[in-house]
CSV table of C-alpha atoms in Angstrom, one decimal:
chain,number,residue,atom,x,y,z
A,26,MET,CA,151.9,111.1,77.1
A,27,ASP,CA,153.4,109.2,79.3
A,28,ARG,CA,153.4,106.2,81.8
A,29,ARG,CA,151.7,108.0,84.8
A,30,SER,CA,150.0,109.9,82.9
A,31,PHE,CA,148.3,107.0,81.2
A,32,LEU,CA,147.7,104.7,83.7
A,33,LEU,CA,145.7,107.6,85.7
A,34,ARG,CA,144.0,108.5,82.8
A,35,SER,CA,143.4,104.1,82.2
A,36,ALA,CA,141.5,103.8,85.7
A,37,ALA,CA,139.2,107.2,85.5
A,38,LEU,CA,137.9,105.4,82.1
A,39,GLY,CA,137.6,101.9,84.4
A,40,CYS,CA,140.2,99.9,84.0
A,41,SER,CA,138.7,98.0,81.2
A,42,ALA,CA,142.2,96.0,80.5
A,43,ALA,CA,142.8,95.0,84.1
A,44,ALA,CA,139.4,94.3,85.5
A,45,SER,CA,138.7,90.8,84.7
A,46,PRO,CA,139.0,89.4,88.7
A,47,LEU,CA,137.5,92.5,89.9
A,48,LEU,CA,134.1,92.8,88.1
A,49,THR,CA,130.6,92.2,88.8
A,50,PRO,CA,129.3,90.0,85.8
A,51,VAL,CA,126.2,91.2,83.7
A,52,ALA,CA,124.0,88.7,81.2
A,53,PHE,CA,122.4,89.9,79.2
A,54,ALA,CA,119.6,87.9,75.8
A,55,GLU,CA,116.8,89.3,73.8
A,56,ALA,CA,113.6,87.1,73.9
A,57,PRO,CA,110.7,87.4,72.0
A,58,GLY,CA,107.4,89.4,73.6
A,59,GLU,CA,107.0,91.9,76.3
A,60,SER,CA,107.7,90.4,79.5
A,61,ARG,CA,110.8,91.4,81.8
A,62,LEU,CA,112.9,88.8,84.3
A,63,VAL,CA,115.6,89.7,85.8
A,64,VAL,CA,117.4,87.3,88.1
A,65,ILE,CA,119.4,89.1,90.9
A,66,ILE,CA,121.7,85.9,92.6
A,67,LEU,CA,122.9,87.7,96.1
A,68,ARG,CA,126.1,85.0,96.5
A,69,GLY,CA,127.5,84.4,100.4
A,70,ALA,CA,123.8,82.4,101.4
A,71,MET,CA,121.0,85.8,102.2
A,72,ASP,CA,119.5,85.1,106.4
A,73,GLY,CA,116.6,85.6,105.3
A,74,ILE,CA,114.9,85.4,108.8
A,75,ASP,CA,116.3,88.3,109.1
A,76,ALA,CA,116.0,90.3,106.3
A,77,LEU,CA,112.2,89.2,107.2
A,78,ARG,CA,111.6,88.7,110.7
A,79,PRO,CA,109.6,85.8,111.6
A,80,LEU,CA,108.5,87.7,115.4
A,81,GLY,CA,104.9,85.9,115.8
A,82,ASP,CA,107.1,82.8,115.9
A,83,PRO,CA,107.0,82.0,119.9
A,84,ALA,CA,110.9,80.3,119.4
A,85,TYR,CA,112.8,83.4,117.0
A,86,ALA,CA,113.1,85.9,120.6
A,87,ALA,CA,115.2,82.6,121.8
A,88,LEU,CA,117.3,82.3,119.4
A,89,ARG,CA,118.3,85.3,118.6
A,90,PRO,CA,118.3,87.7,121.3
A,91,GLN,CA,121.8,89.8,119.7
A,92,LEU,CA,120.2,90.0,116.1
A,93,ASN,CA,116.5,91.3,117.1
A,94,ASP,CA,117.2,94.4,117.4
A,95,GLY,CA,113.8,95.8,117.6
A,96,LYS,CA,114.4,98.2,114.6
A,97,HIS,CA,112.3,96.1,112.4
A,98,THR,CA,109.0,97.6,110.9
A,99,ASP,CA,105.9,95.2,111.1
A,100,LEU,CA,104.0,94.1,108.0
A,101,ASP,CA,101.5,91.8,109.5
A,102,GLY,CA,101.8,91.3,112.8
A,103,PHE,CA,103.6,88.5,112.4
A,104,TRP,CA,106.4,89.6,109.7
A,105,GLY,CA,109.5,92.6,110.2
A,106,LEU,CA,111.1,94.4,107.6
A,107,HIS,CA,114.7,95.0,108.1
A,108,PRO,CA,115.2,98.4,109.1
A,109,ALA,CA,118.0,98.7,105.4
A,110,LEU,CA,115.4,97.1,103.4
A,111,LYS,CA,112.3,99.9,104.7
A,112,PRO,CA,113.3,102.0,101.7
A,113,LEU,CA,111.2,99.1,99.8
A,114,LEU,CA,108.4,100.0,102.0
A,115,SER,CA,106.0,101.9,99.9
A,116,MET,CA,106.7,99.5,97.3
A,117,TRP,CA,105.6,96.6,99.6
A,118,GLN,CA,102.7,98.5,100.6
A,119,ASN,CA,101.8,98.4,97.1
A,120,GLY,CA,101.7,95.2,96.5
A,121,GLU,CA,105.1,95.8,94.2
A,122,VAL,CA,107.9,93.8,96.4
A,123,GLY,CA,107.1,90.6,98.4
A,124,ALA,CA,109.1,87.7,99.2
A,125,VAL,CA,108.6,83.9,99.7
A,126,HIS,CA,110.6,81.9,103.0
A,127,ALA,CA,110.9,78.7,103.6
A,128,THR,CA,111.9,78.0,100.3
A,129,SER,CA,115.7,76.6,98.4
A,130,THR,CA,117.0,74.3,95.8
A,131,PRO,CA,117.4,70.7,96.6
A,132,TYR,CA,120.8,70.9,97.4
A,133,ARG,CA,121.5,69.6,101.3
A,134,ASP,CA,123.6,69.0,104.1
A,135,LYS,CA,127.2,70.4,102.8
A,136,ARG,CA,126.1,73.8,102.6
A,137,SER,CA,128.7,74.6,100.9
A,138,HIS,CA,129.0,78.3,98.7
A,139,PHE,CA,130.6,76.4,95.4
A,140,ASP,CA,127.8,73.2,95.4
A,141,GLY,CA,124.8,75.9,96.3
A,142,GLN,CA,125.4,78.6,93.8
A,143,ASP,CA,126.3,76.0,91.0
A,144,ILE,CA,122.6,74.4,92.2
A,145,LEU,CA,121.0,77.7,92.4
A,146,GLU,CA,122.4,78.6,88.5
A,147,ALA,CA,122.3,75.4,86.9
A,148,GLY,CA,118.9,74.5,88.3
A,149,VAL,CA,119.5,71.0,88.7
A,150,LEU,CA,119.7,68.4,91.6
A,151,GLN,CA,123.1,68.0,92.4
A,152,PRO,CA,126.6,70.0,92.2
A,153,GLY,CA,128.5,69.5,88.9
A,154,GLY,CA,124.6,68.4,87.0
A,155,GLY,CA,124.4,71.2,84.7
A,156,ALA,CA,126.9,72.0,81.8
A,157,THR,CA,124.6,74.3,81.2
A,158,GLY,CA,122.7,77.6,83.0
A,159,TRP,CA,118.7,77.3,84.0
A,160,LEU,CA,117.8,81.0,82.1
A,161,ASN,CA,120.1,79.7,79.0
A,162,ARG,CA,118.2,76.5,79.1
A,163,LEU,CA,115.2,78.8,79.4
A,164,LEU,CA,116.4,81.2,76.2
A,165,THR,CA,116.4,77.2,73.6
A,166,THR,CA,112.6,77.5,74.4
A,167,MET,CA,112.0,80.2,73.3
A,168,PRO,CA,111.1,80.4,69.5
A,169,GLY,CA,112.5,84.0,67.7
A,170,ALA,CA,114.7,83.7,70.7
A,171,ALA,CA,118.0,86.7,70.3
A,172,ALA,CA,121.2,87.7,71.5
A,173,GLU,CA,122.1,91.3,71.5
A,174,THR,CA,125.7,92.4,69.8
A,175,ALA,CA,128.4,90.6,72.3
A,176,TYR,CA,131.0,92.7,74.2
A,177,ALA,CA,132.5,91.6,77.7
A,178,ILE,CA,135.9,93.2,79.7
A,179,GLY,CA,137.1,90.0,81.2
A,180,ARG,CA,136.7,86.6,81.1
A,181,GLU,CA,134.1,85.8,84.2
A,182,GLN,CA,130.6,84.9,83.0
A,183,MET,CA,127.5,84.4,84.5
A,184,SER,CA,127.4,80.8,84.7
A,185,ILE,CA,123.1,81.1,85.2
A,186,LEU,CA,123.4,82.2,81.5
A,187,SER,CA,125.2,80.1,80.2
A,188,GLY,CA,125.5,78.1,77.3
A,189,PRO,CA,124.6,77.5,74.0
A,190,ALA,CA,122.0,79.5,73.3
A,191,ALA,CA,123.9,83.7,72.5
A,192,ALA,CA,123.5,86.2,75.4
A,193,SER,CA,125.6,89.4,75.0
A,194,ARG,CA,128.0,89.9,77.9
A,195,TRP,CA,129.0,93.4,79.8
A,196,SER,CA,130.8,93.8,83.0
A,197,PRO,CA,131.4,97.5,85.2
A,198,ASP,CA,134.2,99.2,86.4
A,199,ALA,CA,136.5,97.6,88.7
A,200,ASN,CA,137.4,99.4,92.5
A,201,LEU,CA,141.2,98.7,92.7
A,202,ARG,CA,142.0,98.8,95.9
A,203,LEU,CA,144.5,95.7,95.7
A,204,SER,CA,145.9,94.3,99.1
A,205,GLY,CA,149.0,92.6,99.2
A,206,GLN,CA,147.2,89.2,99.3
A,207,ALA,CA,145.5,90.1,96.0
A,208,GLN,CA,148.1,91.4,93.9
A,209,ARG,CA,150.2,88.2,94.5
A,210,LEU,CA,146.4,86.4,93.8
A,211,LEU,CA,146.6,88.0,90.1
A,212,GLU,CA,150.5,87.0,90.2
A,213,ILE,CA,149.8,83.3,90.4
A,214,VAL,CA,146.8,83.0,89.0
A,215,TYR,CA,147.5,85.0,85.8
A,216,HIS,CA,150.9,83.9,85.6
A,217,ASP,CA,151.4,81.7,82.4
A,218,ASP,CA,148.6,83.8,79.9
A,219,PRO,CA,150.6,86.6,78.7
A,220,LEU,CA,147.7,88.6,78.5
A,221,PHE,CA,146.0,88.5,81.6
A,222,ARG,CA,149.6,88.7,83.2
A,223,ASP,CA,150.0,92.3,81.2
A,224,ALA,CA,146.2,93.9,82.2
A,225,ALA,CA,147.3,92.4,86.1
A,226,SER,CA,150.4,94.0,86.5
A,227,GLN,CA,148.8,97.7,85.2
A,228,ALA,CA,146.1,96.9,87.1
A,229,ILE,CA,148.8,96.1,90.5
A,230,GLU,CA,150.6,99.6,88.7
A,231,ILE,CA,146.5,101.1,89.5
A,232,ALA,CA,146.2,100.5,92.7
A,233,ALA,CA,149.7,101.6,93.6
A,234,LEU,CA,149.1,105.1,92.3
A,235,VAL,CA,145.8,105.4,93.9
A,236,LYS,CA,147.2,104.6,97.6
A,237,GLU,CA,150.1,107.7,96.9
A,238,ALA,CA,147.4,110.3,96.2
A,239,GLU,CA,145.9,109.2,99.1
A,240,GLU,CA,149.0,109.4,100.7
A,241,THR,CA,150.2,112.3,99.6
A,242,ASP,CA,146.6,114.4,98.5
A,243,LEU,CA,148.0,115.3,95.4
A,244,GLU,CA,144.7,117.4,93.6
A,245,THR,CA,145.5,116.9,90.3
A,246,PRO,CA,141.7,116.7,88.0
A,247,ASP,CA,143.4,113.2,86.6
A,248,THR,CA,144.0,112.1,89.8
A,249,MET,CA,140.9,113.7,91.5
A,250,ALA,CA,138.9,112.0,88.4
A,251,MET,CA,140.4,108.1,89.4
A,252,MET,CA,139.8,109.0,92.9
A,253,GLU,CA,135.9,108.7,92.0
A,254,ALA,CA,136.4,106.2,89.7
A,255,VAL,CA,137.6,103.8,91.9
A,256,GLN,CA,136.7,104.7,95.5
A,257,SER,CA,133.0,104.8,94.2
A,258,ASP,CA,130.7,102.2,96.7
A,259,GLY,CA,127.6,102.6,93.5
A,260,VAL,CA,128.4,99.8,91.5
A,261,HIS,CA,125.5,98.0,92.3
A,262,VAL,CA,123.5,101.1,91.1
A,263,ASN,CA,125.4,100.7,88.2
A,264,VAL,CA,124.7,97.3,87.8
A,265,ALA,CA,120.6,98.8,87.9
A,266,GLU,CA,121.2,101.4,85.6
A,267,PHE,CA,123.0,99.5,82.6
A,268,ALA,CA,120.2,96.5,82.8
A,269,ALA,CA,117.4,99.0,83.0
A,270,ALA,CA,118.5,100.9,80.1
A,271,ARG,CA,118.9,97.5,78.0
A,272,LEU,CA,115.8,96.2,78.8
A,273,ARG,CA,113.8,99.5,78.3
A,274,GLY,CA,114.9,98.1,74.8
A,275,ALA,CA,115.6,94.6,72.9
A,276,THR,CA,116.5,92.9,75.5
A,277,ARG,CA,114.0,91.2,77.9
A,278,ILE,CA,116.0,88.7,80.7
A,279,ALA,CA,118.6,90.1,82.4
A,280,SER,CA,120.8,88.4,85.2
A,281,PHE,CA,124.3,90.2,87.7
A,282,SER,CA,124.8,89.3,91.2
A,283,LEU,CA,125.2,90.9,94.3
A,284,GLY,CA,127.5,89.3,96.5
A,285,GLY,CA,129.2,90.0,100.3
A,286,TRP,CA,126.1,88.1,102.5
A,287,ASP,CA,128.3,85.6,103.9
A,288,THR,CA,128.2,87.2,108.1
A,289,HIS,CA,129.3,84.8,109.8
A,290,GLN,CA,130.2,87.4,112.1
A,291,ASN,CA,129.0,90.9,113.3
A,292,GLN,CA,125.9,90.0,110.5
A,293,HIS,CA,124.1,93.5,111.8
A,294,PHE,CA,126.9,95.7,110.4
A,295,VAL,CA,127.3,93.4,107.0
A,296,LEU,CA,124.0,92.8,106.2
A,297,THR,CA,122.8,96.2,107.2
A,298,ARG,CA,125.4,97.4,104.2
A,299,VAL,CA,124.3,95.0,101.5
A,300,LEU,CA,120.5,95.1,102.5
A,301,GLY,CA,120.7,98.1,101.5
A,302,ARG,CA,122.2,97.8,98.4
A,303,LEU,CA,119.8,95.5,97.7
A,304,ALA,CA,117.2,97.9,98.1
A,305,ASP,CA,119.2,100.5,96.2
A,306,THR,CA,118.9,98.4,93.4
A,307,ILE,CA,115.4,97.6,92.7
A,308,LEU,CA,114.9,101.1,93.5
A,309,THR,CA,117.1,101.6,90.3
A,310,LEU,CA,115.3,99.5,88.5
A,311,ARG,CA,111.9,101.2,89.1
A,312,ALA,CA,112.5,104.2,88.0
A,313,GLN,CA,114.5,103.7,85.8
A,314,LEU,CA,112.5,100.8,83.9
A,315,GLY,CA,109.5,103.1,83.5
A,316,PRO,CA,106.2,102.2,82.1
A,317,VAL,CA,108.5,98.9,81.0
A,318,TRP,CA,108.6,98.0,84.9
A,319,ASP,CA,104.5,96.8,85.0
A,320,LYS,CA,105.6,94.2,82.6
A,321,THR,CA,108.9,93.0,84.5
A,322,ALA,CA,109.2,90.7,87.2
A,323,VAL,CA,112.5,90.7,89.5
A,324,LEU,CA,113.8,87.2,91.3
A,325,CYS,CA,116.7,87.7,93.9
A,326,LEU,CA,117.9,84.5,95.0
A,327,THR,CA,120.3,83.1,97.2
A,328,GLU,CA,122.1,79.9,97.2
A,329,PHE,CA,120.5,78.9,100.6
A,330,GLY,CA,119.6,80.4,104.4
A,331,ARG,CA,121.8,80.8,107.3
A,332,THR,CA,121.1,78.6,110.3
A,333,ALA,CA,118.2,79.3,112.6
A,334,PHE,CA,120.5,80.5,116.0
A,335,GLU,CA,123.1,83.3,116.4
A,336,ASN,CA,126.1,82.5,117.0
A,337,GLY,CA,128.7,83.6,119.6
A,338,THR,CA,130.0,86.2,117.1
A,339,ARG,CA,126.6,88.3,116.2
A,340,GLY,CA,126.4,86.1,113.2
A,341,THR,CA,124.7,83.1,111.8
A,342,ASP,CA,126.3,80.0,109.9
A,343,HIS,CA,125.5,77.9,106.7
A,344,GLY,CA,122.2,77.4,106.6
A,345,THR,CA,119.6,75.3,104.7
A,346,GLY,CA,115.5,76.9,104.6
A,347,GLY,CA,116.2,80.7,103.1
A,348,ALA,CA,114.1,83.5,101.6
A,349,MET,CA,113.3,84.9,97.6
A,350,LEU,CA,112.8,88.5,97.9
A,351,TYR,CA,110.9,89.4,94.6
A,352,ALA,CA,109.8,92.8,93.0
A,353,GLY,CA,107.9,94.5,89.7
A,354,GLY,CA,104.8,95.1,88.3
A,355,ALA,CA,104.1,92.4,87.4
A,356,MET,CA,103.9,90.8,90.8
A,357,ARG,CA,102.0,90.6,93.4
A,358,GLY,CA,103.9,91.8,96.5
A,359,GLY,CA,102.5,93.1,99.8
A,360,ALA,CA,102.8,89.5,101.6
A,361,VAL,CA,105.4,87.2,102.8
A,362,ARG,CA,104.1,83.7,100.9
A,363,GLY,CA,104.7,80.1,101.2
A,364,ALA,CA,104.0,77.4,103.9
A,365,TRP,CA,105.3,78.6,107.3
A,366,PRO,CA,107.2,76.1,109.2
A,367,GLY,CA,108.7,77.1,113.0
A,368,LEU,CA,111.5,77.8,114.2
A,369,ALA,CA,111.1,75.2,117.5
A,370,GLU,CA,113.8,72.9,117.5
A,371,ALA,CA,112.0,69.7,116.4
A,372,GLN,CA,110.4,71.6,113.4
A,373,LEU,CA,113.9,72.8,112.1
A,374,TYR,CA,115.8,70.9,109.7
A,375,ASP,CA,118.7,68.7,110.9
A,376,ARG,CA,117.4,70.7,114.4
A,377,ARG,CA,119.6,73.6,113.6
A,378,ASP,CA,118.5,75.1,109.4
A,379,VAL,CA,115.0,76.7,108.6
A,380,MET,CA,112.9,73.7,107.1
A,381,PRO,CA,112.7,74.0,103.4
A,382,THR,CA,108.8,73.6,102.5
A,383,SER,CA,109.6,75.0,98.7
A,384,ASP,CA,111.3,74.3,96.0
A,385,VAL,CA,113.2,77.6,94.8
A,386,ARG,CA,112.9,76.6,90.9
A,387,SER,CA,108.9,76.2,91.1
A,388,LEU,CA,108.7,79.6,92.0
A,389,ALA,CA,110.9,81.1,89.1
A,390,GLY,CA,109.6,78.5,87.0
A,391,TRP,CA,106.1,79.5,87.6
A,392,VAL,CA,107.4,82.9,86.9
A,393,ILE,CA,108.8,82.1,83.4
A,394,ARG,CA,105.2,79.9,83.1
A,395,GLY,CA,103.6,83.8,83.0
A,396,MET,CA,105.5,85.9,81.7
A,397,PHE,CA,106.8,83.4,78.7
A,398,GLY,CA,104.0,81.0,78.3
A,399,THR,CA,106.3,78.0,78.4
A,400,SER,CA,105.3,75.1,78.8
A,401,ALA,CA,105.1,73.0,82.2
A,402,SER,CA,106.7,70.0,80.1
A,403,GLU,CA,109.7,72.6,78.9
A,404,ILE,CA,110.0,74.2,82.5
A,405,GLU,CA,110.2,70.6,84.0
A,406,ASN,CA,112.2,68.8,81.6
A,407,THR,CA,114.5,71.3,79.7
A,408,VAL,CA,114.9,74.5,81.9
A,409,PHE,CA,114.6,73.0,85.6
A,410,PRO,CA,115.3,68.7,85.1
A,411,GLY,CA,114.0,66.8,87.2
A,412,LEU,CA,111.6,69.2,88.9
A,413,ASP,CA,108.0,68.9,89.9
A,414,LEU,CA,106.4,71.8,89.4
A,415,GLY,CA,103.5,71.7,92.2
A,416,GLU,CA,100.7,74.5,93.0
A,417,ASN,CA,101.0,77.4,91.5
A,418,PRO,CA,102.1,80.3,93.8
A,419,GLY,CA,101.0,83.1,92.8
A,420,LEU,CA,103.3,85.5,92.2
A,421,LEU,CA,102.5,86.8,89.6
A,422,LEU,CA,99.2,88.9,88.5
């Protein structure tokens, strides 16, 4: 087999050796009991008041003249569901999907993606305040918790499951469409690491072959298989299918991320795409989990919300209060929960953002307390240090 054929066949198989910087990591852990927890990190800060629109708030229309396109689905006379989430409407009506609005981590003011995600995954009060992830610390409180046999592709990890408790890791296939800048970045990042430098070189070479195949319309079996592998936009579905397969077995906790939620401009186009992927992911989990769905809670968390008002490029900027979407047969859905603070200027945080009225860590804490029997003390001191659980928000059946 010549080098070209080898690279083409490697691409069709997923190019695992070269995939390190291009993957969505997925982490799994076994735990005792029958409950299943899926935590999906929405990286980039989801605009909660576009996903679930507070149409009954008198200030909303003036704040969102372009983004309020009138194509929502009315939920209760006050809240409207973004059109991209309409595939979830029947699940909403059946109580399998819901949301909590005006929630956030303790992070305030600087509105950095890096710091916001750090706090979200570490579950602590300040960026850099935790060396472990809160799901990993949850595992340390579970007698008899174990890990699946570990297998991983690439170096990237989900920080939310990083720590002393063993957890398995897996990454899906990569899309190897590399720009010139991306190629140069690979060369710089892995220059001093021979193993990953060689892998990155293979990735660049495969990407060049993809481009060549497109330009010359080569329709050999190898190139057609390669193109199908690298052009697929269904990685999120593959992730959900793989997660469901594990959760049907010994795995009890799964966490993965969906990116692309940073909507500074052209928000209608960007958010429609990523909300559609989220809907696909939830529908896939439900279909693939079968009877296990009734024992499952899915929490969709993001690092912070976005500004209450739209900007001049038909987008929104980094904010504070956001929304947590949730799903699962173990959840009490069919409603938007949480204390809504209002969108009048005096009601906004810093006169620009949705005012947080709940700590998203508390929402997650009550879910894991009900799902796994974790004590309030362990949640407040180990899983989420410094948290006051407060009153039960009633998210579980």
